[in-house]
Structure formats: structure tokens, C-alpha cells
PDB file of C-alpha atoms in Angstrom:
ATOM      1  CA  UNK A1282     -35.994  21.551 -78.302  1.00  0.00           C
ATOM      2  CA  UNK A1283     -35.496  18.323 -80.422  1.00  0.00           C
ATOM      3  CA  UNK A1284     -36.418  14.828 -78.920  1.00  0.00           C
ATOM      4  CA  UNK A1285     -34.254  12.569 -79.392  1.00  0.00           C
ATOM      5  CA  UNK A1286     -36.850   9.939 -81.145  1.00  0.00           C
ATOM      6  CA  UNK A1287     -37.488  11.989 -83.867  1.00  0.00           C
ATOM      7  CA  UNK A1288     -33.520  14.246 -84.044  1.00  0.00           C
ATOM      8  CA  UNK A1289     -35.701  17.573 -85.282  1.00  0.00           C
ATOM      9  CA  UNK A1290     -35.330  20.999 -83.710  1.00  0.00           C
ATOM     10  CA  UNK A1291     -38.870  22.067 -82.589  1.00  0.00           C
ATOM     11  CA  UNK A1292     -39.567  25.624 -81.464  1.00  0.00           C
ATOM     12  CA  UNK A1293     -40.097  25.844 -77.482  1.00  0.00           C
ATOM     13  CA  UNK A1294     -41.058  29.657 -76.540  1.00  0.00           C
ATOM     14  CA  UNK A1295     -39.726  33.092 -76.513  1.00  0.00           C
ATOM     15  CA  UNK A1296     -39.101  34.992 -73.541  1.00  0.00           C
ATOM     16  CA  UNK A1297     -38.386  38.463 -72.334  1.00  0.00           C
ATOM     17  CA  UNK A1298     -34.449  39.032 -72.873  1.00  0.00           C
ATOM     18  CA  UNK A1299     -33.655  39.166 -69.116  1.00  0.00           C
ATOM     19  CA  UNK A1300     -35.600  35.878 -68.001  1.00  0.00           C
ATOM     20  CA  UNK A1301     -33.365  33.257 -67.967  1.00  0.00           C
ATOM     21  CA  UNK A1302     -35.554  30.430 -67.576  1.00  0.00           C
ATOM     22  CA  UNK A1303     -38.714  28.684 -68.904  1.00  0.00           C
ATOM     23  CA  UNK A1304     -41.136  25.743 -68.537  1.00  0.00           C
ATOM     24  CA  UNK A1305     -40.492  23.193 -71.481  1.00  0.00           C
ATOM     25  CA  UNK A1306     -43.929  21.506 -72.132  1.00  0.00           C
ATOM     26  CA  UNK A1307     -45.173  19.258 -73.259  1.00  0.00           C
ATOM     27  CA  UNK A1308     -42.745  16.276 -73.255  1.00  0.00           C
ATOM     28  CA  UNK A1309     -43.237  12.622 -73.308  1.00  0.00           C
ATOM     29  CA  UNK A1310     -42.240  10.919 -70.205  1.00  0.00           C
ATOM     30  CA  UNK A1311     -39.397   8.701 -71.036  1.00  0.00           C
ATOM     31  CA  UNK A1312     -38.115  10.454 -73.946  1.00  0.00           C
ATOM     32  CA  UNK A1313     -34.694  12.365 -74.335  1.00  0.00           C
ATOM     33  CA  UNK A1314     -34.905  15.863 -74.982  1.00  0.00           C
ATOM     34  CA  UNK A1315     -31.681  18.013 -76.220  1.00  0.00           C
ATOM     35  CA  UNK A1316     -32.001  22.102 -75.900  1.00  0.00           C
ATOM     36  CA  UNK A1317     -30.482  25.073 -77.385  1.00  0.00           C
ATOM     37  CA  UNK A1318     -31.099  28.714 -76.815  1.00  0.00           C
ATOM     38  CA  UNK A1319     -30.546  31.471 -78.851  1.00  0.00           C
ATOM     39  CA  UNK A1320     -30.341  35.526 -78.033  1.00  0.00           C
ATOM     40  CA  UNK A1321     -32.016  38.037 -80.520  1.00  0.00           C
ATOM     41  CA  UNK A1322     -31.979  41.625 -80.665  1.00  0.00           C
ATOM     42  CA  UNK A1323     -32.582  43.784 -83.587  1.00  0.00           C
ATOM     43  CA  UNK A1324     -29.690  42.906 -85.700  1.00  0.00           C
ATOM     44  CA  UNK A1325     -30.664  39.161 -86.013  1.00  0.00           C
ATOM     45  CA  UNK A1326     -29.952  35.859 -83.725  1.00  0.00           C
ATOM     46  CA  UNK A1327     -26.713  34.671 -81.569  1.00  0.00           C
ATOM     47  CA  UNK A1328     -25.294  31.288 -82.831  1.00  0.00           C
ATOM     48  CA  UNK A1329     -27.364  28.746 -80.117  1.00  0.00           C
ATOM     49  CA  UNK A1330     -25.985  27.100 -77.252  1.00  0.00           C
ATOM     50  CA  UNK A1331     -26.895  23.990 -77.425  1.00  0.00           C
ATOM     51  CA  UNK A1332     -26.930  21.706 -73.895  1.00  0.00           C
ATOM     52  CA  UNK A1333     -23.825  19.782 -73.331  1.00  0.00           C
ATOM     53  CA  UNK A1334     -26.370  16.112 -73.010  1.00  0.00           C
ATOM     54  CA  UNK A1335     -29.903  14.896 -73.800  1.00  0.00           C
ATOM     55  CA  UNK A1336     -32.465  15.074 -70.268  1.00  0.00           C
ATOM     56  CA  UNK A1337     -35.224  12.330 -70.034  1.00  0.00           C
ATOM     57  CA  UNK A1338     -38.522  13.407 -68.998  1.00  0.00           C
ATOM     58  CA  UNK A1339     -39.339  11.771 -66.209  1.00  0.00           C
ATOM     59  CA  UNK A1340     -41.889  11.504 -63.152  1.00  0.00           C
ATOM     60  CA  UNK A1341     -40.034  13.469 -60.167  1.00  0.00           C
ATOM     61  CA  UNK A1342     -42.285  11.200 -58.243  1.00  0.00           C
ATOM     62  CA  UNK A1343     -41.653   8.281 -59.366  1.00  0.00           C
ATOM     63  CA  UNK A1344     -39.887   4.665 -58.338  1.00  0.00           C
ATOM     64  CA  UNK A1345     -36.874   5.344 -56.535  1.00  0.00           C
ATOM     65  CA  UNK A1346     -33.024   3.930 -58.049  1.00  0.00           C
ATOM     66  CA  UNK A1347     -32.229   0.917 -56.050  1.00  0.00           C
ATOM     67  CA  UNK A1348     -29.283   1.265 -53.404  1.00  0.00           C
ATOM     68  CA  UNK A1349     -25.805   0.107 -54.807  1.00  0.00           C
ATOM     69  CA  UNK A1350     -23.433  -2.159 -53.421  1.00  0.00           C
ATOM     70  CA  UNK A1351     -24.721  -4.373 -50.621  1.00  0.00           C
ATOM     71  CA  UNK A1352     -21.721  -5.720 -48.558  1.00  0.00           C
ATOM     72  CA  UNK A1353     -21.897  -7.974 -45.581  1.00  0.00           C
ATOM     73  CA  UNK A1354     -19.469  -6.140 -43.040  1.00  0.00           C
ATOM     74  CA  UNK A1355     -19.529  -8.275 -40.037  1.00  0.00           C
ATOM     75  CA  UNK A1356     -20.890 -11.715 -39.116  1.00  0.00           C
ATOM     76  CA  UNK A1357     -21.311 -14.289 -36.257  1.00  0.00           C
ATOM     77  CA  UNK A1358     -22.991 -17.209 -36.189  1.00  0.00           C
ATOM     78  CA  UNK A1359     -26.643 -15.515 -34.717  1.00  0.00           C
ATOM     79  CA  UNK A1360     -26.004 -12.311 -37.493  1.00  0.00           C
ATOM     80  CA  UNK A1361     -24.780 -10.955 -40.395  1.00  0.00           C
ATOM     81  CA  UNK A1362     -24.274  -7.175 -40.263  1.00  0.00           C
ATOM     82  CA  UNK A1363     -25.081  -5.570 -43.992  1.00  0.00           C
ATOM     83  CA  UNK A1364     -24.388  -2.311 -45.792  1.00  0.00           C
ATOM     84  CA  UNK A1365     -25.080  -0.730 -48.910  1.00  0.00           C
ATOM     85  CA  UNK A1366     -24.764   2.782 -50.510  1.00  0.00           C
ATOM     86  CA  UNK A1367     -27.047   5.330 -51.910  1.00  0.00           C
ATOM     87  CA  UNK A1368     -27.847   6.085 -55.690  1.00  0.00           C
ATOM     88  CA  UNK A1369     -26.512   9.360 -56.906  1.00  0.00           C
ATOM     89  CA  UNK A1370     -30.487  10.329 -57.616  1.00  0.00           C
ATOM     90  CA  UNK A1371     -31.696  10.169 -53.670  1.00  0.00           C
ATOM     91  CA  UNK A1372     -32.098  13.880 -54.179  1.00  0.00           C
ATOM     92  CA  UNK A1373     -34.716  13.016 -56.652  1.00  0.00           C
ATOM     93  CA  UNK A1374     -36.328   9.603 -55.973  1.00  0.00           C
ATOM     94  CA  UNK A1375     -35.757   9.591 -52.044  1.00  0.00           C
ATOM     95  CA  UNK A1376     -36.406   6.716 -50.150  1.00  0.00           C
ATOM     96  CA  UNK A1377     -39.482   5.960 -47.437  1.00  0.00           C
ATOM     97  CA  UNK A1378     -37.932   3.232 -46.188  1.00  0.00           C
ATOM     98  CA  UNK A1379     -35.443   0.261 -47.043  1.00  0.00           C
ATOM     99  CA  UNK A1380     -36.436  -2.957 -47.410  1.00  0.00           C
ATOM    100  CA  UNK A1381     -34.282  -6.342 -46.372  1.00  0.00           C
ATOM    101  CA  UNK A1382     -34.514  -9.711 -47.621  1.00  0.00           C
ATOM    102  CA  UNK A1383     -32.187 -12.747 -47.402  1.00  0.00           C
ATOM    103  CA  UNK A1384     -32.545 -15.736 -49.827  1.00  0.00           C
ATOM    104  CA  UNK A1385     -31.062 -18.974 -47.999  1.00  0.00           C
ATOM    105  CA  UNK A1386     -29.681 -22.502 -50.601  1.00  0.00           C
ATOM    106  CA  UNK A1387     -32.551 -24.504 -51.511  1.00  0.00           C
ATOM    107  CA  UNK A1388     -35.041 -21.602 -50.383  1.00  0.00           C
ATOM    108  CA  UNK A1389     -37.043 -20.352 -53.771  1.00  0.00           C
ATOM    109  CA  UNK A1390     -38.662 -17.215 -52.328  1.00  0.00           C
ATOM    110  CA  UNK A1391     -36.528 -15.815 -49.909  1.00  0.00           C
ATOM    111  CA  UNK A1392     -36.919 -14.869 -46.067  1.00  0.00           C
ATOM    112  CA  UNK A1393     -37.990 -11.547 -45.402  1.00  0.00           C
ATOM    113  CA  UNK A1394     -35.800  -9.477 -42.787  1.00  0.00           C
ATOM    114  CA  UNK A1395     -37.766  -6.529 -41.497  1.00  0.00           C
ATOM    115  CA  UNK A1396     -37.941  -2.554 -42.862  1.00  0.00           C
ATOM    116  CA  UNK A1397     -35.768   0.097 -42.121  1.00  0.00           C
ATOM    117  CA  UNK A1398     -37.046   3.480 -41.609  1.00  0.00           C
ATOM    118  CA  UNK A1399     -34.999   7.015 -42.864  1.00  0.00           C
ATOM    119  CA  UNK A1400     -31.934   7.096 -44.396  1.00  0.00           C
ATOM    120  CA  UNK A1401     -29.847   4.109 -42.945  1.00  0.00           C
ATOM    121  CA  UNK A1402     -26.923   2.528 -44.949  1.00  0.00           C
ATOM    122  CA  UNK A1403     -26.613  -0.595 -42.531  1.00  0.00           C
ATOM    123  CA  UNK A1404     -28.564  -3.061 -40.982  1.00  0.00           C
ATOM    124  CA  UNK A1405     -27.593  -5.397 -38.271  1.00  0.00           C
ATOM    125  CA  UNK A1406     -30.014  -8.085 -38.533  1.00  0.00           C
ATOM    126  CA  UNK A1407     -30.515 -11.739 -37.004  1.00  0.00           C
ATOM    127  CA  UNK A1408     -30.327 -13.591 -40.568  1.00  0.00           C
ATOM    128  CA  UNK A1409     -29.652 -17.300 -40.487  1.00  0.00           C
ATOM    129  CA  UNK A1410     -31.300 -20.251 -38.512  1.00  0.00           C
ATOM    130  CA  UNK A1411     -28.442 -22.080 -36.336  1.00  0.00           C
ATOM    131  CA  UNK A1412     -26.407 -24.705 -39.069  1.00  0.00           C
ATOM    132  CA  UNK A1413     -28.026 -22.418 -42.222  1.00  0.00           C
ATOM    133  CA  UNK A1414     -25.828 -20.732 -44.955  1.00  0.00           C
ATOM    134  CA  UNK A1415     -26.397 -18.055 -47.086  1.00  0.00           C
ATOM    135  CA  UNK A1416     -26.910 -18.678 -51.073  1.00  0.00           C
ATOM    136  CA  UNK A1417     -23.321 -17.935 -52.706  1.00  0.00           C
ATOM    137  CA  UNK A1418     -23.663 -15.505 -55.797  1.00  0.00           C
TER     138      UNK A1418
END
């Protein structure tokens, strides 16, 4: 294996010639890691095959990717109905639960809207005090 900080090939492990897969410890959470493997037999080594991109090491229980694209879909003057999509890395990082909040002009923190629970890509929720607008940007 070679990490990516340092670009030198490192030996990982040998393993019997019909297991086809391996822990790779220890890495560095964080860091890139590229990997090649090689076959041997008694007449000497294959030419590797090397992995087509660096993988970071990371915590497969860590902070979740934020959702992507929040669109307001519908609105009336007592709502605003919202939607949003989900990261390509649910799979890895799933979400608990989805948090809402609204920021209104001249409001520095924000107004919180509530929770959703599972894996919802909308919310209709009452947003705006009567004669409020949203911040634009």
C-alpha cells in the first residue's frame, strides 16, 4: 500500500493464493491510501494491479455528508413546502434524523423549524410569521 502523504509503496501482507481479500491495517484516518496486488507462484511475481483511485481512511461511523440541494417547492402565505436530496454516501453515513432551520432578514441566529424523523426528502412546514420574508441568498 503507499499513502498518499508520503508516495512510497509499503508492504501490506501475504495471503493464501485463493483468498481474495484482506484487512489493510493500520491506516491513519484521513489519509489517502493507493493499493496494488501482485500474484506469485514459483516462477516469480505477476506485474501488480494497481487500484484505479486513492481511498481515505475514514470513521464508517462518523458525521454524516450534508443533504444537497434544498429547493422550496410550494408556498402560501402560512407555509413554505421544502425539499432536498440525499448525498451519494447515505449508505455509509446514514442519517437519524433531519434537521430544519429557517433564517428570516434582520434575524442573526435563525428560527428553528422542528426534526424530521427517517428518511424524508420534504418537509411541509409553517415557516414565516404573517407580513415576514425569507432572507434572499
Amino acid at each position: 500500500m503507499m499513502d498518499k502523504a508520503t508516495g512510497k509503496w509499503v508492504p501490506l501482507c501475504e495471503t493464501p493464493g485463493n483468498v481474495t481479500n484482506t484487512p489493510a491495517k493500520p491506516l491513519e484516518e484521513g489519509h489517502e491510501y493507493m493499493f496494488r496486488v501482485k500474484a506469485v507462484n514459483d516462477e516469480g511475481e505477476s506485474e501488480p494491479l494497481v487500484a484505479d483511485k486513492y481511498i481515505k481512511a475514514k470513521d464508517p461511523f462518523g458525521l454524516p455528508e450534508p443533504p444537497i440541494k434544498v429547493e422550496l417547492c410550494d408556498w402560501d402565505v402560512d407555509h413554505m413546502d421544502l425539499q432536498w436530496g440525499f448525498p451519494q454516501v447515505m449508505v455509509e453515513h446514514p442519517f437519524s434524523f433531519i434537521r430544519l432551520k429557517c433564517a428570516m432578514q434582520k434575524m442573526k441566529n435563525g428560527m428553528k423549524l422542528g426534526s424530521l424523523m427517517g428518511l424524508k426528502s420534504s418537509s411541509s412546514k409553517p415557516v414565516l410569521p404573517r407580513g415576514k420574508s425569507t432572507a434572499s441568498g
